[in-house]
Short mmCIF file of C-alpha atoms in Angstrom, two decimals:
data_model
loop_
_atom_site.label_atom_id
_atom_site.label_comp_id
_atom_site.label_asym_id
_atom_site.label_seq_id
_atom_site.Cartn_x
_atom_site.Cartn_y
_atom_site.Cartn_z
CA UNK A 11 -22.35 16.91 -31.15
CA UNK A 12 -22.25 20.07 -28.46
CA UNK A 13 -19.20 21.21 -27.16
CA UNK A 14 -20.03 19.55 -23.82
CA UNK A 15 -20.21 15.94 -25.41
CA UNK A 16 -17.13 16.61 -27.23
CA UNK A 17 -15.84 17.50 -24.04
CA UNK A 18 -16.98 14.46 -22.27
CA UNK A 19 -15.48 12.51 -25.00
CA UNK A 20 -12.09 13.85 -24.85
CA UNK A 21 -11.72 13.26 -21.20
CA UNK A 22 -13.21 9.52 -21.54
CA UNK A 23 -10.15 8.83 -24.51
CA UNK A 24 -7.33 10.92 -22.67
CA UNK A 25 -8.61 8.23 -19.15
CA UNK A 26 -8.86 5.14 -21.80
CA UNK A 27 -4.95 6.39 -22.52
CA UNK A 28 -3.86 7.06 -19.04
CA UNK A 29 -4.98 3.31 -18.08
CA UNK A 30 -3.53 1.74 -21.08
CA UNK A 31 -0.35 3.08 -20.45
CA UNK A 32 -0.52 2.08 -16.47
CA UNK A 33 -1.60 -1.69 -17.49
CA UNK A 34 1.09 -1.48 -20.31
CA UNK A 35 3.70 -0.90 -17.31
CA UNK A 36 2.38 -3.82 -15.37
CA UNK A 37 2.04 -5.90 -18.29
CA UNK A 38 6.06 -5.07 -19.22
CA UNK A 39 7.04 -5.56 -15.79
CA UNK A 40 5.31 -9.43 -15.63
CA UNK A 41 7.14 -10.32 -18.85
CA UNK A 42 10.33 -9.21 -17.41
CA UNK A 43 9.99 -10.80 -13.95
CA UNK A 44 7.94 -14.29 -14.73
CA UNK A 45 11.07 -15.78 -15.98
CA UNK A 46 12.85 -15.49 -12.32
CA UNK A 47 9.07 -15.92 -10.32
CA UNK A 48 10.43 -18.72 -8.38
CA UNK A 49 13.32 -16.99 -7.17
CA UNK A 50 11.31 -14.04 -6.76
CA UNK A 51 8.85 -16.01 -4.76
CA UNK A 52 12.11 -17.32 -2.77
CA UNK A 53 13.14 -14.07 -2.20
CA UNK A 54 9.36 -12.67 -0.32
CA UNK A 55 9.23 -16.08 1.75
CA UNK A 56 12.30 -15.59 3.34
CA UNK A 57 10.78 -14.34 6.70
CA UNK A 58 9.21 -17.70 7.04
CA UNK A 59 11.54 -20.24 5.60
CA UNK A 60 14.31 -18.81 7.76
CA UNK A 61 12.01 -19.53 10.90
CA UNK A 62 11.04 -22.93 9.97
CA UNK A 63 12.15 -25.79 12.19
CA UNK A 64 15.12 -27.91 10.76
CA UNK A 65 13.72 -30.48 8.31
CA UNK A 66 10.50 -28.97 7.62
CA UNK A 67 9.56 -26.82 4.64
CA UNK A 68 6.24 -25.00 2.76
CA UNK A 69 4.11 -26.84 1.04
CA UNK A 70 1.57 -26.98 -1.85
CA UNK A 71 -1.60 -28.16 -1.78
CA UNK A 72 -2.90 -27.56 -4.76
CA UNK A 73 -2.38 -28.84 -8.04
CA UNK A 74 -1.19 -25.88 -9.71
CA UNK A 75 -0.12 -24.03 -6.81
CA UNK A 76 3.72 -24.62 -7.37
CA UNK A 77 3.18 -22.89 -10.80
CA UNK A 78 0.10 -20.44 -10.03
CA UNK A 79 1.54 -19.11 -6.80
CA UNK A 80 5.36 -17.68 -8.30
CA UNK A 81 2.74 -16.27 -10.65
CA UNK A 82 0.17 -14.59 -8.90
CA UNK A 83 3.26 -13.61 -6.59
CA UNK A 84 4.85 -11.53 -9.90
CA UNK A 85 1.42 -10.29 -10.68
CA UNK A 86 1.19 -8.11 -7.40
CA UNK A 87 4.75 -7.16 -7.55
CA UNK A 88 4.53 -5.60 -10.77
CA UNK A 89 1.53 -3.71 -9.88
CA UNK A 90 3.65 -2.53 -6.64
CA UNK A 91 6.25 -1.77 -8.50
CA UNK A 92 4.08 0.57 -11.15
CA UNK A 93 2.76 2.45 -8.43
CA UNK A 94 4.81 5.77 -9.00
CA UNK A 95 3.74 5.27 -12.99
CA UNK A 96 -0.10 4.43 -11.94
CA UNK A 97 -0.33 7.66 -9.78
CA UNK A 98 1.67 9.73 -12.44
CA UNK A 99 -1.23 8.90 -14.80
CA UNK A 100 -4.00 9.49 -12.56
CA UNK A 101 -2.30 12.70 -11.92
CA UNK A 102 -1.66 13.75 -15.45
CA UNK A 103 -5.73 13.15 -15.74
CA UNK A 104 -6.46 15.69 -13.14
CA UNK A 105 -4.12 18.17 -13.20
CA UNK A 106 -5.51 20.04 -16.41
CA UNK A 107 -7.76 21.14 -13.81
CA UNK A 108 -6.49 22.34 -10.95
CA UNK A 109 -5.21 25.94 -10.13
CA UNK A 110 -1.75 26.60 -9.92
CA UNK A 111 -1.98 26.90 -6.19
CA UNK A 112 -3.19 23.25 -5.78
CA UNK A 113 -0.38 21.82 -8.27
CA UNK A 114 2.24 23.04 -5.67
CA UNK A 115 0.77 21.26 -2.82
CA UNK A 116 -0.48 18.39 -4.66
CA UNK A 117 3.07 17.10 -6.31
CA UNK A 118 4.82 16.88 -3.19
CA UNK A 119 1.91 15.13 -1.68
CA UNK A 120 2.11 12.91 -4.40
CA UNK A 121 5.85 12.27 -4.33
CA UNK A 122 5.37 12.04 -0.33
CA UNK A 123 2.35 9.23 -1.39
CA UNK A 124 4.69 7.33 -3.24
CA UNK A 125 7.64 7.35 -1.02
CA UNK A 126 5.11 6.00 2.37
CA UNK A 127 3.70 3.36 0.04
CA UNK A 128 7.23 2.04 -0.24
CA UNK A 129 8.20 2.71 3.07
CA UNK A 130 4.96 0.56 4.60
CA UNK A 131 5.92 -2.32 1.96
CA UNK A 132 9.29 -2.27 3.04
CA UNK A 133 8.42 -1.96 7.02
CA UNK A 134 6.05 -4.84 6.43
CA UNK A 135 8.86 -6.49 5.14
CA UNK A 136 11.95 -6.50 7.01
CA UNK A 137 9.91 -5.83 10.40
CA UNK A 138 6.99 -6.97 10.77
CA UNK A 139 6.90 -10.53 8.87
CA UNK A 140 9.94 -11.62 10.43
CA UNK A 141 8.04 -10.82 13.97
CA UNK A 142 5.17 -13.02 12.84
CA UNK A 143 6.88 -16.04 11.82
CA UNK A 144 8.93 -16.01 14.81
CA UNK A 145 5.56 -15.87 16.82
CA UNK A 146 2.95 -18.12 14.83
CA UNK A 147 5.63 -21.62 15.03
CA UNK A 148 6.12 -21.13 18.39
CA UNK A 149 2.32 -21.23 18.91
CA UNK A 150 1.47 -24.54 17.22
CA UNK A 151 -0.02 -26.99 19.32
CA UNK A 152 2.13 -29.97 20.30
CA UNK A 153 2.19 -32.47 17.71
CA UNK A 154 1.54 -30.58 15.04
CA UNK A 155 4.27 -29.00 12.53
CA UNK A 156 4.31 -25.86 11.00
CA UNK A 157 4.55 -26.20 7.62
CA UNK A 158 2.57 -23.35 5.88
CA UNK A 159 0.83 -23.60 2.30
CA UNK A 160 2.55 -21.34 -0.60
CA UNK A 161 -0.62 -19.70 -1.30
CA UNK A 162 -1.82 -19.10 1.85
CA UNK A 163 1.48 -17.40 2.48
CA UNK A 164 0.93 -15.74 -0.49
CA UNK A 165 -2.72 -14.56 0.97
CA UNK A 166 -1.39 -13.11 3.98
CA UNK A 167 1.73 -11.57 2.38
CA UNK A 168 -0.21 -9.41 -0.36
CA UNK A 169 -2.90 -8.12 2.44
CA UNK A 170 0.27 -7.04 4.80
CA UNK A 171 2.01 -5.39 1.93
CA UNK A 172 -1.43 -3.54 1.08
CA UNK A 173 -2.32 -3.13 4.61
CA UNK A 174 0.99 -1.81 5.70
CA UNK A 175 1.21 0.51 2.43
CA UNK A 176 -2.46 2.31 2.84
CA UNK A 177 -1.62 2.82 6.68
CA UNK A 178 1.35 4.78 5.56
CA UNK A 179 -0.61 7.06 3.69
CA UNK A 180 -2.47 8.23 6.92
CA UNK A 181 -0.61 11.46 7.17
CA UNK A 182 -1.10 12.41 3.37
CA UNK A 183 -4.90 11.67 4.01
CA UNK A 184 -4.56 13.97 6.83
CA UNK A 185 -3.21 16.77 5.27
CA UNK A 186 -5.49 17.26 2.07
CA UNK A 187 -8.26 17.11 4.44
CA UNK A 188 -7.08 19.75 6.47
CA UNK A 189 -5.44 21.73 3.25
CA UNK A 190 -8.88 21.01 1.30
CA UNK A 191 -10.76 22.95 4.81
CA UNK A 192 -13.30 19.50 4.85
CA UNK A 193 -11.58 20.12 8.62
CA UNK A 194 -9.03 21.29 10.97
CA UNK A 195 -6.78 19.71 13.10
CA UNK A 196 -7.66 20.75 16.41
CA UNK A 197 -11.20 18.88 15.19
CA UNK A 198 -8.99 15.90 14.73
CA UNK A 199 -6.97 16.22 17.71
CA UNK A 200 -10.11 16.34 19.65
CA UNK A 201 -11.10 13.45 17.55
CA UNK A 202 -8.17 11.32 18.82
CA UNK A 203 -10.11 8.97 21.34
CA UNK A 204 -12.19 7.98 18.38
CA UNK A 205 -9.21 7.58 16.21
CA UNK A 206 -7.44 5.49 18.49
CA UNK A 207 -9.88 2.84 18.43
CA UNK A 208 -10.62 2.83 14.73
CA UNK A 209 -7.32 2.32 14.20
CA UNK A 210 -7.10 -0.97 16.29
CA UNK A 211 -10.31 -1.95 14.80
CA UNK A 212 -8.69 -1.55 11.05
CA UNK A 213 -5.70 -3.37 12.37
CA UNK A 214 -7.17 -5.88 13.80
CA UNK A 215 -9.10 -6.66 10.32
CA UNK A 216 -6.31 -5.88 8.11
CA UNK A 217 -3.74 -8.36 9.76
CA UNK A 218 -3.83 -12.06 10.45
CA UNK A 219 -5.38 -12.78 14.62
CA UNK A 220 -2.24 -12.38 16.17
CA UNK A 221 -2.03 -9.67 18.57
CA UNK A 222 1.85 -8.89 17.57
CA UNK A 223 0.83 -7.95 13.62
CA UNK A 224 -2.23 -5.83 14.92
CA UNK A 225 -0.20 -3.76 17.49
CA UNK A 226 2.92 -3.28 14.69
CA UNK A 227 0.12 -1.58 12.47
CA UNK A 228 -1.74 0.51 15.08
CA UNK A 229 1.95 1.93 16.39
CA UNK A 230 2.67 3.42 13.11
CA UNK A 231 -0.68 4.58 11.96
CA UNK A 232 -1.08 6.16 15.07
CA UNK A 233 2.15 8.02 15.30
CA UNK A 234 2.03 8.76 11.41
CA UNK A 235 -1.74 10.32 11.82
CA UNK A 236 0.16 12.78 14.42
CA UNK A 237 2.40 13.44 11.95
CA UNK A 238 -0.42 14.09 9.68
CA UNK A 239 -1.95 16.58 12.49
CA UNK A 240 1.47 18.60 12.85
CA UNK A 241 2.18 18.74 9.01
CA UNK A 242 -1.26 19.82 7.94
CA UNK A 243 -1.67 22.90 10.71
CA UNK A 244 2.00 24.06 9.28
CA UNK A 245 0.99 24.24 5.65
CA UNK A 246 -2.40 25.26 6.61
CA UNK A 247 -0.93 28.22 8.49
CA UNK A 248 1.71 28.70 5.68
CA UNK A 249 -0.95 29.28 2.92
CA UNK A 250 -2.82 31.76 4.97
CA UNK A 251 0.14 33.76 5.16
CA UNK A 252 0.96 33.52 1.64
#
């Protein structure tokens, strides 16, 4: 065997570690939670069980659902949850070869990755659901009552947790593309037009039709990819001078 497959081989058993100890963490953090997944599964519906009308409750339609659904429901939270561990592992896997140079930017832009994950999750959360479930009863035809399926809830929770947490990443995006020199930000300031209405596209397909959801993810993504902008021309300029 040449040094280059024995090479190969080493980096394809040090990955097979790095994921087994990721999935490990998820797989820990399922046993730990499944005994409490109906309260957990309380817990995430309360934007929408606090805006149901008096009398009326969620429902499942399938046969499983009132088992499946708390499940599923743990399933995603643990891999939210493992998020800083997942990252640490991809990161341990490519740091052997960086310079030193790139380690210093890269771990705060990894820390910084972590922390707007959490921060779109939590925005999702406590602003934006409780917005739409104010909105989508008080659309419902006359006649009909709101009563929304578990997993369908479910559905719609898990993309707007996902949804909200990539858009919060905008400004790290931002920044290693600027940092890496694949451009500049006056290119993306010119650029903003364009951005603009990709970003209401994307939020229009990430979020359930309702024109409050889309607009509560455009807002931030927009703002945050200014953010982005600024941050990247400071360290840019910063590690010219250094």
């Amino acid at each position: 065997m040449t040094d280059q497959e024995q090479s190969l081989v080493s980096h394809l058993v040090e990955l097979r570690s790095r994921l087994i100890k990721a999935v490990f963490t998820i797989l820990i953090l399922i046993l730990i939670m499944f005994p409490f997944a109906g309260e957990i599964y309380t817990i995430i519906a309360q934007p929408v069980l606090s805006n149901l009308s008096q009398g009326t409750e969620m429902i499942a339609t399938g046969v499983f659902s009132p088992f499946l659904t708390p499940f599923k429901m743990v399933i995603i939270l643990a891999v939210i949850i493992s998020m800083p561990v997942i990252i640490y592992q991809i990161w341990a896997f490519v740091a052997p070869g960086l310079y030193k140079s790139e380690k210093r930017i890269a771990t705060p832009i990894l820390i910084s990755s972590i922390v707007l994950f959490y921060t779109g999750c939590a925005f999702a959360y406590f602003i934006v659901f409780p917005i739409i479930f104010v909105f989508l009863p008080g659309i419902a035809p006359e006649g009909v009552t709101y009563m929304p399926d578990i997993n369908s809830y479910l559905d719609i929770v898990v993309r707007l947790f996902f949804a909200f947490g990539l858009a919060f990443e905008i400004p790290v995006a931002v920044i290693i593309l600027i940092m890496l020199g694949v451009t500049t930000a006056e290119k993306l300031a010119k650029s903003r037009p364009y951005v603009i209405v990709g970003i209401f596209v994307v939020a229009m397909l990430l979020t359930p039709p309702d024109p409050s959801s889309q607009i509560l993810l455009a807002i931030p993504m927009l703002v945050l990819f200014e953010f982005g902008i600024m941050m990247g021309q400071f360290l840019r300029k910063k590690s010219n001078k250094s």
